[in-house]
Coordinates of C-alpha atoms in Angstrom, one line a residue:
M1 CA 61.3 -15.4 50.1
T2 CA 63.4 -17.3 47.5
T3 CA 60.2 -20.1 47.0
V4 CA 57.8 -17.5 47.1
F5 CA 59.7 -15.8 44.1
R6 CA 59.5 -18.9 42.2
A7 CA 55.9 -20.2 42.5
V8 CA 54.7 -16.0 41.4
G9 CA 57.1 -16.4 38.8
A10 CA 55.8 -20.3 38.0
A11 CA 51.8 -19.1 38.1
C12 CA 53.0 -15.9 35.5
A13 CA 54.7 -18.1 32.7
L14 CA 51.3 -20.7 33.6
A15 CA 49.2 -17.7 33.0
V16 CA 50.8 -16.5 29.7
S17 CA 51.5 -19.8 28.1
A18 CA 46.9 -20.8 28.2
A19 CA 47.0 -17.1 27.4
A20 CA 49.1 -17.9 24.6
A21 CA 47.3 -21.4 24.0
G22 CA 43.9 -19.4 23.7
H23 CA 45.1 -17.7 21.0
H24 CA 44.5 -19.4 17.5
S25 CA 46.7 -18.6 14.5
T26 CA 44.2 -17.2 10.8
A27 CA 45.1 -19.7 8.6
E28 CA 41.7 -21.1 9.4
F29 CA 40.2 -18.9 6.9
D30 CA 40.4 -18.5 3.0
Y31 CA 41.6 -15.0 2.3
S32 CA 41.5 -15.4 -1.5
K33 CA 37.3 -16.9 -1.2
T34 CA 34.2 -14.7 -0.8
V35 CA 30.8 -15.5 0.8
L36 CA 28.3 -12.6 0.4
L37 CA 25.2 -13.7 3.5
E38 CA 22.4 -11.8 4.5
G39 CA 20.8 -12.1 7.7
T40 CA 19.8 -10.9 11.1
I41 CA 22.3 -10.6 13.8
K42 CA 21.4 -13.4 16.7
E43 CA 24.2 -12.3 19.4
V44 CA 27.4 -9.9 20.0
Q45 CA 29.4 -11.4 21.4
W46 CA 32.1 -8.4 22.4
T47 CA 34.7 -10.7 24.1
N48 CA 38.6 -10.8 24.2
P49 CA 40.9 -11.5 21.8
H50 CA 38.0 -11.6 19.6
S51 CA 34.6 -10.3 18.8
Y52 CA 31.7 -12.5 17.0
V53 CA 28.7 -11.7 15.7
Q54 CA 26.0 -14.6 15.0
V55 CA 23.9 -14.5 12.2
M56 CA 20.8 -16.3 10.8
V57 CA 21.4 -16.6 7.6
P58 CA 18.3 -17.8 5.4
Q59 CA 18.7 -20.8 3.0
K60 CA 17.3 -21.5 -0.7
D61 CA 15.5 -24.6 1.2
G62 CA 13.9 -22.5 3.5
S63 CA 16.2 -23.6 6.9
V64 CA 18.4 -21.1 8.8
A65 CA 22.3 -21.6 9.3
Q66 CA 23.9 -19.6 12.4
W67 CA 26.8 -18.6 11.0
G68 CA 29.5 -17.7 13.2
I69 CA 31.8 -14.5 11.9
E70 CA 34.8 -13.2 13.9
I71 CA 35.2 -9.1 13.6
G72 CA 38.0 -9.0 16.2
A73 CA 39.2 -7.6 18.9
P74 CA 37.6 -4.7 20.8
A75 CA 40.3 -2.3 21.2
I76 CA 41.1 -3.2 17.3
N77 CA 37.3 -3.0 16.5
V78 CA 36.8 0.3 18.2
A79 CA 40.1 1.9 15.9
M80 CA 38.4 1.1 13.0
G81 CA 34.8 2.4 14.5
W82 CA 32.8 -0.2 16.0
R83 CA 31.3 0.3 19.6
K84 CA 30.0 -2.2 21.6
N85 CA 26.8 -1.1 20.5
S86 CA 27.3 -1.0 16.5
V87 CA 25.6 -4.1 15.8
K88 CA 22.5 -5.6 17.8
Q89 CA 20.5 -8.6 18.0
G90 CA 17.2 -8.6 15.1
D91 CA 19.7 -6.0 13.4
K92 CA 19.3 -7.6 9.2
V93 CA 22.8 -7.0 7.6
K94 CA 24.9 -8.1 4.6
L95 CA 28.3 -9.4 5.4
D96 CA 31.2 -10.3 2.8
V97 CA 32.8 -12.9 5.1
A98 CA 36.8 -14.9 4.0
P99 CA 35.3 -18.4 5.1
A100 CA 36.3 -21.3 6.9
R101 CA 38.5 -23.2 4.9
S102 CA 36.8 -26.3 6.3
G103 CA 33.6 -24.8 4.7
A104 CA 31.6 -25.1 7.9
T105 CA 28.6 -22.1 8.3
Y106 CA 32.2 -19.9 9.6
G107 CA 34.4 -16.6 9.1
T108 CA 36.1 -13.3 9.3
L109 CA 34.4 -10.4 8.9
R110 CA 35.4 -7.9 5.9
H111 CA 32.8 -5.9 5.6
L112 CA 29.2 -5.6 7.8
T113 CA 26.4 -3.4 5.5
F114 CA 23.3 -2.1 7.3
P115 CA 19.9 -1.1 4.8
D116 CA 20.3 2.2 5.2
G117 CA 23.9 1.8 3.3
R118 CA 26.4 2.7 6.5
T119 CA 29.5 -0.5 7.3
L120 CA 31.6 -1.3 9.0
D121 CA 34.6 -2.7 8.1
G122 CA 36.4 -6.1 10.1
V123 CA 40.2 -7.2 10.1
A124 CA 40.0 -9.6 7.4
A125 CA 38.9 -5.8 5.0
R126 CA 42.6 -5.3 6.0
V127 CA 44.1 -8.3 5.1
K128 CA 45.8 -9.6 1.1
A129 CA 45.3 -13.1 0.5
G130 CA 48.7 -14.4 -0.6
P131 CA 48.5 -17.7 -3.5
S132 CA 47.2 -20.2 -0.8
G133 CA 45.0 -18.1 0.2
S134 CA 46.6 -17.3 3.8
I135 CA 47.6 -13.8 4.5
A136 CA 50.7 -12.4 2.1
G137 CA 53.5 -11.4 3.9

């Protein structure tokens, strides 16, 4: 019986460590900077631990860049007024994001605005930046 308990305990420890390894820090974003985007929603990924919107953003040279914007965990999003279908493929939106430090077309959402003026906030709307652009503590 002790062997069974050890095996179950080991499996639980592995599951917890795998989940922790899958979560990333917020250090990848520069909260002292703002990027304003305007585009069309390509896809909404309502997933744990973070949800995302993929946005197609027209560029000045005529090309289109795809931006991945983190919007927060579903439970937090719901508490902030989001629903799974708040944003849909084809929606035209404006976004205020804290960009990736790497310069990649990736960021975390502060505010999403629809053409009619409705807005949805992302978790980054609640973040205050410290001197290095990291979250002020």
